[in-house]
Amino acid sequence: MKIRSLSGKRKGRQTGPGLTGRFVLAVIVTVLMFFLDTAVQASEPLHSYREARRLIQAGQFDQALGLLQEIKLSHFTLQDYLLFDEALCLEKTGRTAEAAQNHRFIINTHKKSPVRRRSFLKLLELGRINWPETVGEDYRLYLQEFPDDLRVSLEFAQLLERGNGRTEAINLYRRVFFSGSKSAPVGLKYLQELGLPPGAAEIKQAASRLLERENPAEAVTLLEPLSIEDEELRLLLARGFFNLRRYREAIGILERTKNPEGRRILASSLARNREIGRFYQLMDELLKDGRGDLFSLHYSLGEFKRRDGHREEARRIFVNMLKLYPDRLEQILWGQAWLEIRERRFAEAEGHLHKLLSEKTQTRDKYLFWLGKIRAYQGITGDDFFSQLKDDNGYYWLTVNRRPRLNGLLPEPRASLPTPPPEPLQTVYARLADLAFLRMNTEAAGEAQGALNLITPDQADSFARLLFLIDDYQSMVRLGIRNNIPRYRYPPAYLSLINKHASRHRIDPLIVISVMREESHFQPTAVSRAGALGLMQLMPATARRYGKVERNEDLFQVEKNIAIGTEHLARLIGRFPSLPHALAAYNAGEGHVQRWMTGSYLDLDEFVEDIPFAETRNYVLKVLRSYQINKHLYGAAPEETIPREEMF
């Protein structure tokens, strides 16, 4: 059997115009028929409401108010949204008390509406400006219902501070400070301004909570001003630096530490910072001491020895680990097998892989695949092993067979939504259809996410059509995962925007979609622990090299994120010799990949499996898997294997 790469052609370049074939036609027909159907069925009040919203956007609030008050008299599905917009018009035309009355009505009457919280916030804003003496009770009611809204907690604390509520304000500031959220440094700032700065013990407590909740940048902000003579403080600060990948600073803080956990963090930092000699020296000391769980560091030691050419030392390390960590047998056996594969000692590698197959394991396909590859490297067919692969949507199966086994593509286009869907979905569908007609996609997505748990498998197709219309691909992925429907697990998200920018930079749009899926699952406001933002998880410093990004929040704009992310990805594809190299650089940085390319690899599969960072290796495997599934779903033909001489 001929093994093919998942990587695509050399440099991943595509010269075609974008997604084509039967899928696009099906989508276009579906969308057009849905919009035609919706337009026919749209009620007169809905048309009037759309006109009222146009007037609001144009700043013509008096005219909009007249229309909204006419519509209010009719039976209208979106009464809560209408009342909110009416309140906005009343506010803009100077009728503030009536606007507040509208918001109170929404809060008290539309208790399940997504507009309710917005009305609550608007009521607080109006009260803070117009009735500061009496708005406190509304703040307390809001925070009783939404205690995690720290922005409002800070806002209320400032209001109290200006009045006679100093004690209550201090309590709110302290609550924010100890929250473990990104607002903790703001709480500290206000406490300091009041002359009540927390002591070192409280700052360490707040920083520990921030690290637990994966907010290392804020933990470092709290800790850096303090004296680093405190051993516990040094340890917390080093953990923050390590999580932020600021390894040199972590090393500087921990160089003289005697704390066992601190020495483990120091060893990890030395390894990540490529200070290998010092890493080896410290590992000798840690292994002699024998305290704590050293498995990960011990395994890394074996890997570093292998990569540095000290093969016999690496072999001895793995053999010793079998005695020390009998409960980690699978990972150690794999380390031994991979060492022998890289050394071309195929008989020894086969022995380790067969031992792995005799164990109960969730990664059986990986070991079968590499047994087949070993045979192929020796000019012998590996079909006996490849034919045993089970996960027909997994990376290893796809590498061999190229095409996943999926359940169909798209449902046949329908002229209308199910009539009528069962309650409570009847109301959900009607509201989503109306919001789609009004182009209120953000609001519609919020409602759709709340309704996902109500959708049964037989309702998935019609619900997915609504999700597609409102660009809620995050919910579509969740729908596909829950109901095991591939076409929804891998949706063609933001089709026109991706085609536009992928065509401009001459790369396959399906690569962009695959990266986006694995980076953010199509969540426009996604934020990573390291600070990467938006759909394609761009670091602000990287994004500023390509486009006008005045504020980090600009990267939450769908088109801006896609435009910059696609350009960055295209540049990497142009710079590196294959798609897997470019994907690795997208995740780990170009400098790392340049170093990794110095190895001697028989093919791309070996390069990918040998990526030193587990996070990056798993990322590349996931994106390549998604890319192959997307190509099958949306009509792209599989490409031929890349000859070895073209790879490096």
XYZ file of C-alpha atoms in Angstrom:
648
model
C 0.000 0.000 0.000
C 1.349 3.423 -0.924
C 1.534 5.736 2.086
C 0.667 9.345 1.423
C 1.395 12.462 3.399
C -1.376 14.592 4.897
C 0.669 17.680 4.217
C -0.500 18.630 0.723
C 1.736 19.673 -2.142
C 5.089 21.288 -1.652
C 4.627 24.506 0.345
C 0.853 23.880 0.488
C 0.186 26.323 -2.341
C -3.160 26.254 -4.078
C -3.868 28.238 -7.194
C -7.602 27.589 -7.403
C -10.221 30.135 -6.446
C -11.291 28.433 -3.202
C -13.919 25.990 -2.046
C -15.699 24.462 -4.994
C -17.854 21.544 -6.001
C -21.046 20.030 -4.768
C -20.804 21.474 -1.283
C -20.790 25.120 -2.324
C -23.758 24.570 -4.630
C -25.671 22.853 -1.833
C -24.864 25.678 0.580
C -25.861 28.397 -1.874
C -29.156 26.687 -2.681
C -29.880 26.091 1.004
C -29.123 29.664 2.002
C -31.038 31.233 -0.873
C -34.086 29.062 -0.311
C -34.033 29.764 3.392
C -33.799 33.521 2.888
C -36.532 33.463 0.251
C -38.733 31.436 2.535
C -38.012 33.687 5.508
C -38.622 36.816 3.467
C -42.005 35.486 2.308
C -43.023 34.481 5.805
C -41.651 37.586 7.556
C -44.508 39.464 9.153
C -45.237 43.117 8.618
C -44.108 43.947 12.183
C -40.778 42.266 11.452
C -40.260 44.406 8.352
C -41.188 47.470 10.386
C -38.757 46.457 13.127
C -35.957 46.116 10.592
C -36.715 49.630 9.366
C -36.761 50.909 12.967
C -33.325 49.419 13.600
C -32.052 51.066 10.416
C -33.333 54.407 11.711
C -31.621 53.823 15.075
C -28.323 53.152 13.324
C -28.823 56.381 11.377
C -29.426 58.301 14.626
C -33.076 59.071 13.765
C -34.425 58.107 17.172
C -37.773 59.992 17.062
C -38.846 58.263 13.853
C -37.628 54.892 15.128
C -39.551 55.370 18.376
C -42.788 55.949 16.503
C -42.371 52.726 14.531
C -41.427 50.695 17.604
C -44.473 51.880 19.534
C -46.728 50.831 16.647
C -45.143 47.358 16.503
C -45.480 46.943 20.281
C -49.231 46.718 19.904
C -48.949 43.601 17.685
C -48.159 40.013 18.614
C -44.387 40.035 18.073
C -41.899 37.257 18.804
C -39.053 39.598 19.740
C -40.884 41.838 22.218
C -37.886 41.848 24.586
C -35.513 43.164 21.893
C -38.136 45.675 20.765
C -38.566 46.987 24.322
C -34.805 47.312 24.700
C -34.531 49.319 21.471
C -37.513 51.428 22.510
C -35.699 52.187 25.783
C -32.634 53.255 23.801
C -34.747 55.648 21.719
C -36.442 57.043 24.836
C -33.041 57.644 26.409
C -31.670 59.343 23.292
C -34.704 61.623 23.096
C -34.363 62.738 26.721
C -37.079 60.551 28.273
C -34.733 58.849 30.718
C -37.316 57.863 33.345
C -39.434 56.083 30.708
C -36.323 54.309 29.413
C -35.564 53.064 32.924
C -39.174 51.896 33.250
C -38.769 49.829 30.072
C -35.606 48.191 31.408
C -37.299 47.350 34.709
C -40.184 45.766 32.796
C -37.754 43.566 30.821
C -35.912 42.560 34.016
C -39.104 41.622 35.849
C -41.082 40.108 32.959
C -38.625 38.529 30.489
C -36.629 36.518 33.009
C -35.228 34.036 30.465
C -34.415 36.595 27.791
C -30.776 37.142 26.765
C -31.654 40.857 26.672
C -32.454 40.841 30.393
C -28.856 41.191 31.591
C -28.209 43.972 29.078
C -31.267 45.796 30.420
C -29.998 45.346 33.972
C -26.629 46.861 33.009
C -28.332 49.708 31.175
C -30.523 50.404 34.206
C -27.385 50.633 36.364
C -25.805 53.038 33.883
C -28.880 55.278 33.821
C -29.116 55.221 37.608
C -25.431 55.972 38.096
C -25.727 59.064 35.897
C -29.186 60.309 36.862
C -30.047 58.876 40.313
C -26.736 58.052 42.061
C -28.337 58.352 45.515
C -30.789 55.479 44.926
C -29.063 53.203 42.381
C -27.200 51.260 45.079
C -30.088 48.854 45.640
C -30.140 47.984 41.926
C -26.398 47.260 42.064
C -26.916 44.946 45.031
C -29.729 43.094 43.248
C -27.590 42.717 40.123
C -24.537 41.424 42.009
C -26.727 39.031 43.955
C -27.768 37.505 40.620
C -24.425 37.912 38.787
C -21.759 37.763 41.521
C -18.946 37.009 39.052
C -19.311 40.319 37.210
C -16.219 41.952 38.651
C -16.395 44.959 36.339
C -19.723 45.925 37.897
C -18.326 45.147 41.368
C -15.535 47.677 40.776
C -17.978 50.188 39.329
C -20.247 49.902 42.376
C -17.283 50.118 44.753
C -16.198 53.411 43.183
C -19.745 54.736 43.494
C -19.860 53.717 47.165
C -16.471 55.272 47.809
C -17.714 58.639 46.579
C -20.667 58.400 48.958
C -20.876 57.005 52.461
C -20.139 53.373 51.655
C -16.392 53.150 52.246
C -16.587 49.863 54.205
C -18.730 48.152 51.561
C -16.417 49.497 48.832
C -13.350 48.052 50.578
C -15.043 44.649 50.792
C -15.807 44.727 47.069
C -12.240 45.725 46.181
C -10.894 42.880 48.321
C -13.286 40.427 46.686
C -11.995 41.446 43.259
C -8.396 41.260 44.483
C -8.804 37.660 45.684
C -10.973 36.574 42.733
C -8.215 34.889 40.705
C -9.447 36.850 37.678
C -7.676 39.246 35.355
C -9.223 42.093 37.381
C -7.201 41.233 40.507
C -4.488 43.889 39.863
C -7.220 46.536 39.540
C -8.605 45.556 42.956
C -5.076 45.881 44.371
C -4.668 49.343 42.842
C -7.849 50.686 44.458
C -6.958 49.202 47.848
C -3.557 50.896 47.652
C -5.196 54.209 46.764
C -7.373 53.888 49.874
C -4.234 53.413 51.954
C -5.092 49.764 52.656
C -2.522 47.793 50.663
C -2.656 44.008 51.223
C 0.364 42.507 52.932
C 2.836 40.126 51.318
C 0.969 37.074 52.619
C -2.297 38.251 51.044
C -0.570 39.084 47.762
C 0.915 35.587 47.643
C -2.546 34.139 48.331
C -4.081 36.201 45.504
C -1.219 35.241 43.147
C -1.669 31.531 43.954
C -5.321 31.807 42.992
C -4.399 33.552 39.746
C -1.962 30.765 38.842
C -4.582 28.125 39.660
C -6.979 29.841 37.250
C -4.342 30.142 34.525
C -3.843 33.897 34.752
C -0.019 33.984 35.059
C 0.442 37.494 33.651
C -1.707 39.002 36.409
C 0.076 36.887 39.049
C 3.422 38.278 37.867
C 2.004 41.822 38.000
C 1.115 41.336 41.679
C 4.383 39.681 42.645
C 7.096 41.597 40.774
C 7.061 44.710 43.029
C 7.741 42.599 46.140
C 11.137 41.587 47.509
C 12.269 38.270 46.027
C 14.084 37.278 49.214
C 10.961 35.360 50.216
C 11.354 31.742 49.028
C 7.604 31.166 48.555
C 7.303 34.384 46.569
C 10.222 33.386 44.319
C 8.542 30.074 43.621
C 5.219 31.703 42.704
C 6.917 34.296 40.501
C 8.966 31.606 38.748
C 5.790 29.600 38.059
C 4.256 32.704 36.526
C 7.304 33.337 34.329
C 7.415 29.670 33.283
C 3.738 29.656 32.288
C 4.362 32.821 30.258
C 7.347 31.111 28.570
C 9.702 33.681 30.084
C 12.197 30.965 30.904
C 15.268 33.153 31.406
C 13.528 35.134 34.116
C 12.365 31.940 35.820
C 15.961 30.662 35.748
C 17.296 33.916 37.192
C 14.921 33.752 40.154
C 15.499 30.056 40.947
C 19.252 29.670 40.353
C 20.039 29.336 44.062
C 16.828 27.716 45.257
C 16.915 24.623 47.467
C 13.154 24.114 47.283
C 12.397 20.742 45.567
C 9.503 22.156 43.513
C 11.581 25.206 42.609
C 14.425 22.976 41.406
C 11.986 21.028 39.198
C 10.704 24.280 37.677
C 14.324 25.372 37.214
C 15.148 22.123 35.415
C 12.121 22.523 33.108
C 13.089 26.138 32.408
C 16.674 25.170 31.565
C 15.411 22.493 29.182
C 12.976 24.879 27.469
C 15.665 27.552 27.230
C 18.065 25.035 25.618
C 20.631 25.335 28.426
C 21.261 21.621 28.092
C 24.544 21.344 29.988
C 23.054 22.940 33.094
C 19.921 20.831 32.654
C 21.994 17.620 32.680
C 23.883 18.756 35.773
C 20.734 19.658 37.695
C 19.013 16.410 36.674
C 21.916 14.415 38.116
C 21.365 16.205 41.424
C 17.579 15.763 41.350
C 17.791 12.050 40.548
C 20.268 11.483 43.365
C 17.969 13.353 45.735
C 14.972 11.334 44.475
C 12.272 13.608 45.903
C 9.032 14.429 44.114
C 7.591 13.167 40.851
C 10.460 13.385 38.378
C 8.958 11.277 35.597
C 8.418 14.053 33.050
C 11.857 15.540 33.644
C 13.474 12.091 33.616
C 11.782 11.280 30.308
C 12.898 14.656 28.903
C 16.451 13.791 29.958
C 16.318 10.607 27.869
C 14.921 12.552 24.914
C 17.609 15.241 25.145
C 20.332 12.599 25.302
C 18.878 10.942 22.199
C 18.668 14.204 20.293
C 22.219 15.149 21.302
C 23.544 11.865 19.922
C 24.198 10.181 23.289
C 22.194 7.090 22.289
C 23.669 4.620 24.757
C 23.048 7.007 27.632
C 19.473 7.452 26.423
C 19.002 3.673 26.307
C 20.306 3.313 29.867
C 17.991 6.100 31.051
C 14.892 4.417 29.576
C 15.893 1.002 30.987
C 16.350 2.560 34.430
C 12.986 4.295 34.145
C 11.250 0.939 33.616
C 12.327 0.037 37.160
C 11.529 3.418 38.709
C 8.139 4.049 37.080
C 6.411 0.704 36.383
C 3.049 2.501 36.140
C 4.343 4.548 33.154
C 5.281 1.511 31.069
C 3.561 2.613 27.853
C 5.289 5.986 27.558
C 8.710 4.503 28.391
C 8.311 1.693 25.841
C 7.348 4.258 23.230
C 10.450 6.305 24.091
C 12.546 3.189 23.551
C 10.791 2.333 20.281
C 11.188 5.861 18.911
C 14.868 5.927 19.837
C 15.438 2.765 17.786
C 13.359 4.029 14.844
C 15.429 7.207 14.697
C 18.617 5.101 14.902
C 17.327 2.804 12.106
C 17.566 -0.205 14.436
C 14.284 -1.480 13.120
C 14.356 -4.970 14.649
C 14.738 -3.530 18.155
C 12.009 -0.954 17.452
C 9.630 -3.698 16.307
C 10.226 -5.570 19.560
C 9.221 -2.551 21.655
C 6.191 -1.837 19.469
C 4.933 -5.423 19.751
C 5.244 -5.144 23.541
C 3.131 -1.987 23.375
C 0.462 -3.808 21.349
C 0.274 -6.453 24.055
C -0.723 -3.757 26.577
C -4.204 -2.266 26.940
C -3.788 1.088 25.227
C -5.834 3.851 23.623
C -3.097 4.604 21.067
C -2.936 1.197 19.355
C -3.224 2.757 15.875
C -0.038 4.751 16.451
C 1.988 1.605 17.148
C 0.461 -0.324 14.242
C 1.201 2.593 11.946
C 4.855 2.705 12.915
C 5.237 -1.053 12.565
C 3.951 -0.627 9.013
C 6.248 2.341 8.406
C 9.271 0.359 9.594
C 8.427 -2.281 6.996
C 7.990 0.397 4.324
C 11.338 1.984 5.181
C 12.927 -1.403 4.473
C 11.163 -1.778 1.137
C 8.627 -4.294 2.480
C 4.873 -3.820 2.382
C 3.361 -2.764 5.689
C -0.199 -3.603 4.689
C -0.549 -6.312 7.357
C -0.267 -3.605 9.997
C -1.988 -0.764 8.139
C -5.055 -2.942 7.550
C -5.501 -3.279 11.341
C -5.940 0.471 11.941
C -9.326 1.095 13.555
C -9.908 4.846 13.967
C -11.047 5.682 10.449
C -11.178 9.399 11.254
C -7.821 9.439 13.039
C -4.534 10.873 11.837
C -2.783 7.527 11.310
C -5.669 5.925 9.418
C -5.956 9.026 7.227
C -2.225 9.028 6.503
C -2.544 5.534 5.034
C -6.001 5.659 3.457
C -6.379 9.374 2.675
C -10.176 9.371 2.938
C -12.178 9.257 6.162
C -15.317 7.198 6.449
C -17.980 9.788 7.047
C -21.751 9.721 7.113
C -22.771 11.691 4.044
C -22.288 15.351 3.301
C -25.161 17.813 3.516
C -28.880 17.194 3.863
C -30.989 17.963 0.836
C -31.974 21.657 0.814
C -35.450 22.247 2.163
C -37.756 25.105 1.301
C -38.725 25.833 4.883
C -38.090 24.989 8.486
C -39.976 22.050 10.055
C -43.583 23.064 10.617
C -44.139 23.210 13.452
C -41.124 22.033 15.489
C -41.993 20.653 18.923
C -42.114 22.985 21.892
C -40.013 24.500 23.370
C -38.170 24.506 20.041
C -41.045 26.170 18.213
C -40.340 29.444 20.018
C -36.564 28.991 19.703
C -36.773 28.436 15.929
C -39.115 31.375 15.425
C -36.861 33.748 17.368
C -33.705 32.556 15.602
C -35.353 32.883 12.188
C -36.513 36.421 13.019
C -33.079 37.418 14.334
C -31.468 35.981 11.185
C -33.864 38.046 9.059
C -32.844 41.151 11.042
C -29.118 40.318 10.654
C -28.811 40.269 14.463
C -26.270 37.452 14.345
C -24.552 38.097 17.684
C -27.866 38.055 19.529
C -28.995 34.982 17.597
C -25.784 33.108 18.451
C -26.340 33.794 22.146
C -29.831 32.295 21.940
C -28.669 29.338 19.853
C -25.970 28.393 22.373
C -28.583 28.369 25.105
C -30.842 26.044 23.068
C -28.206 23.458 22.036
C -29.062 21.021 24.808
C -32.677 20.887 23.589
C -31.762 19.694 20.086
C -32.275 15.997 19.345
C -30.442 14.156 16.507
C -33.466 14.296 14.188
C -33.614 18.100 14.615
C -29.884 18.661 14.052
C -30.042 19.354 10.307
C -32.664 22.088 10.497
C -30.995 23.671 13.529
C -27.610 23.608 11.777
C -29.086 25.552 8.862
C -30.029 28.312 11.276
C -26.552 28.247 12.827
C -25.013 28.568 9.377
C -27.150 31.609 8.589
C -26.083 33.430 11.763
C -22.366 32.458 11.476
C -22.476 30.520 14.753
C -19.905 27.872 13.851
C -18.863 27.381 17.455
C -22.321 25.989 18.219
C -22.269 23.994 14.989
C -19.117 22.166 16.105
C -20.732 21.370 19.451
C -23.862 20.167 17.652
C -21.759 17.916 15.413
C -19.794 16.475 18.336
C -22.932 15.773 20.365
C -24.680 14.040 17.468
C -21.601 12.595 15.698
C -22.278 14.443 12.428
C -18.986 15.143 10.595
C -20.303 17.931 8.395
C -21.129 19.916 11.530
C -18.029 18.937 13.481
C -16.058 20.399 10.564
C -18.176 23.263 9.203
C -17.036 25.533 6.331
C -16.894 28.527 8.632
C -16.847 32.120 7.356
C -16.801 30.792 3.805
C -16.797 34.039 1.831
C -14.256 35.813 4.073
C -11.819 32.907 4.075
C -12.130 32.449 0.315
C -11.460 36.153 -0.175
C -8.258 36.250 1.887
C -7.011 32.763 0.996
C -7.371 33.603 -2.699
C -5.440 36.845 -2.186
C -2.526 34.934 -0.638
C -2.873 31.862 -2.869
C -3.356 29.201 -0.221
C -6.035 26.539 0.124
C -8.906 27.999 2.197
C -9.407 24.584 3.758
C -6.015 24.947 5.439
C -7.214 28.218 6.994
C -10.476 26.613 8.142
C -8.591 23.648 9.620
C -6.195 25.902 11.547
C -9.094 28.012 12.804
C -11.031 24.966 13.988
C -8.139 23.629 16.053
C -7.045 27.044 17.322
C -10.368 28.368 18.612
C -13.212 26.030 17.574
C -14.521 29.095 15.715
C -14.935 31.231 18.847
C -14.303 34.851 17.775
C -13.502 36.032 21.313
C -11.215 33.134 22.317
C -8.244 34.054 24.553
C -5.418 31.621 25.319
C -3.362 31.461 28.508
C -0.425 32.930 26.582
C -2.564 35.842 25.358
C -3.346 34.684 21.795
C -6.610 36.213 20.578
C -9.545 35.506 18.323
C -10.443 32.945 15.699
C -6.893 32.192 14.572
C -5.330 32.785 18.001
C -2.963 35.577 17.036
C -0.461 37.062 19.452
C -0.886 40.864 19.360
C 2.826 41.425 18.596
C 2.621 39.050 15.620
C -0.601 40.614 14.360
C 0.875 44.125 14.402
C 3.462 43.053 11.829
C 0.677 42.543 9.285
C -2.130 44.967 9.896
C -3.488 47.978 11.702
C -4.157 46.708 15.231
C -4.585 49.672 17.551
C -6.042 47.711 20.448
C -5.760 44.023 21.276
C -9.558 43.842 21.144
C -9.357 44.566 17.396
C -8.346 40.927 16.975
C -11.831 39.864 18.080
C -13.157 41.343 14.814
C -13.859 38.367 12.578
C -12.588 39.706 9.266
C -9.523 41.423 10.723
C -8.471 38.237 12.507
C -9.020 36.118 9.402
C -7.158 38.610 7.178
C -4.098 38.813 9.434
C -4.111 35.126 10.343
C -4.342 34.048 6.705
C -1.492 36.345 5.684
C 0.691 35.069 8.535
C -0.088 31.445 7.676
C 0.593 32.069 3.971
C 3.970 33.605 4.796
C 4.930 30.558 6.858
C 3.779 28.188 4.111
C 5.930 30.146 1.683
C 8.951 30.120 3.978
C 9.009 26.459 5.042
C 9.311 23.384 2.793
C 6.027 21.713 3.753
C 2.678 22.305 5.403
C 3.613 20.418 8.626
C 6.676 22.648 9.046
C 4.531 25.763 8.551
C 1.925 24.550 11.053
C 4.622 23.793 13.610
C 5.999 27.329 13.134
C 2.489 28.795 13.512
C 2.241 27.111 16.915
C 5.796 27.094 18.302
C 7.560 29.888 16.424
C 9.847 29.965 13.428
C 13.119 29.732 15.361
C 12.219 26.399 16.913
C 11.228 24.885 13.576
C 14.454 26.055 11.959
C 16.370 24.096 14.609
C 14.164 21.019 14.248
C 14.764 20.916 10.492
C 18.438 20.061 11.034
C 17.467 16.451 11.807
C 17.712 13.732 9.174
C 14.224 12.412 8.438
C 13.066 9.816 5.947
C 9.716 11.549 5.430
C 7.305 14.084 6.859
C 5.592 11.549 9.101
C 8.873 11.007 10.931
C 9.457 14.767 11.238
C 5.981 15.333 12.729
C 6.298 12.456 15.201
C 9.690 13.807 16.327
C 8.564 17.385 17.101
C 10.044 17.984 20.574
C 7.146 19.993 22.042
C 4.188 17.705 22.769
C 1.775 20.635 22.466
C 3.073 21.520 18.998
C 3.221 17.899 17.840
C -0.398 17.288 18.879
C -1.447 20.565 17.282
C 0.109 19.644 13.925
C -1.510 16.182 14.026
C -4.925 17.714 14.754
C -4.731 20.335 12.004
C -3.561 17.788 9.405
C -6.395 15.488 10.436
C -8.936 18.298 10.126
C -7.491 19.307 6.763
C -7.870 15.806 5.386
C -11.455 15.503 6.638
C -12.309 18.938 5.238
C -10.884 17.999 1.849
C -13.070 14.900 1.793
C -16.193 16.764 2.923
C -15.836 19.659 0.519
C -14.638 18.049 -2.658
C -10.846 18.542 -2.927
C -9.003 15.667 -4.573
C -6.237 13.946 -2.597
C -2.734 14.849 -3.662
C 0.236 12.630 -4.411
C 2.985 11.813 -1.966
C 5.782 14.352 -1.714
C 9.079 12.801 -2.841
C 11.653 12.769 -0.052
C 14.090 14.910 -2.004
C 11.535 17.759 -2.169
C 10.966 17.853 1.574
C 14.132 19.483 2.892
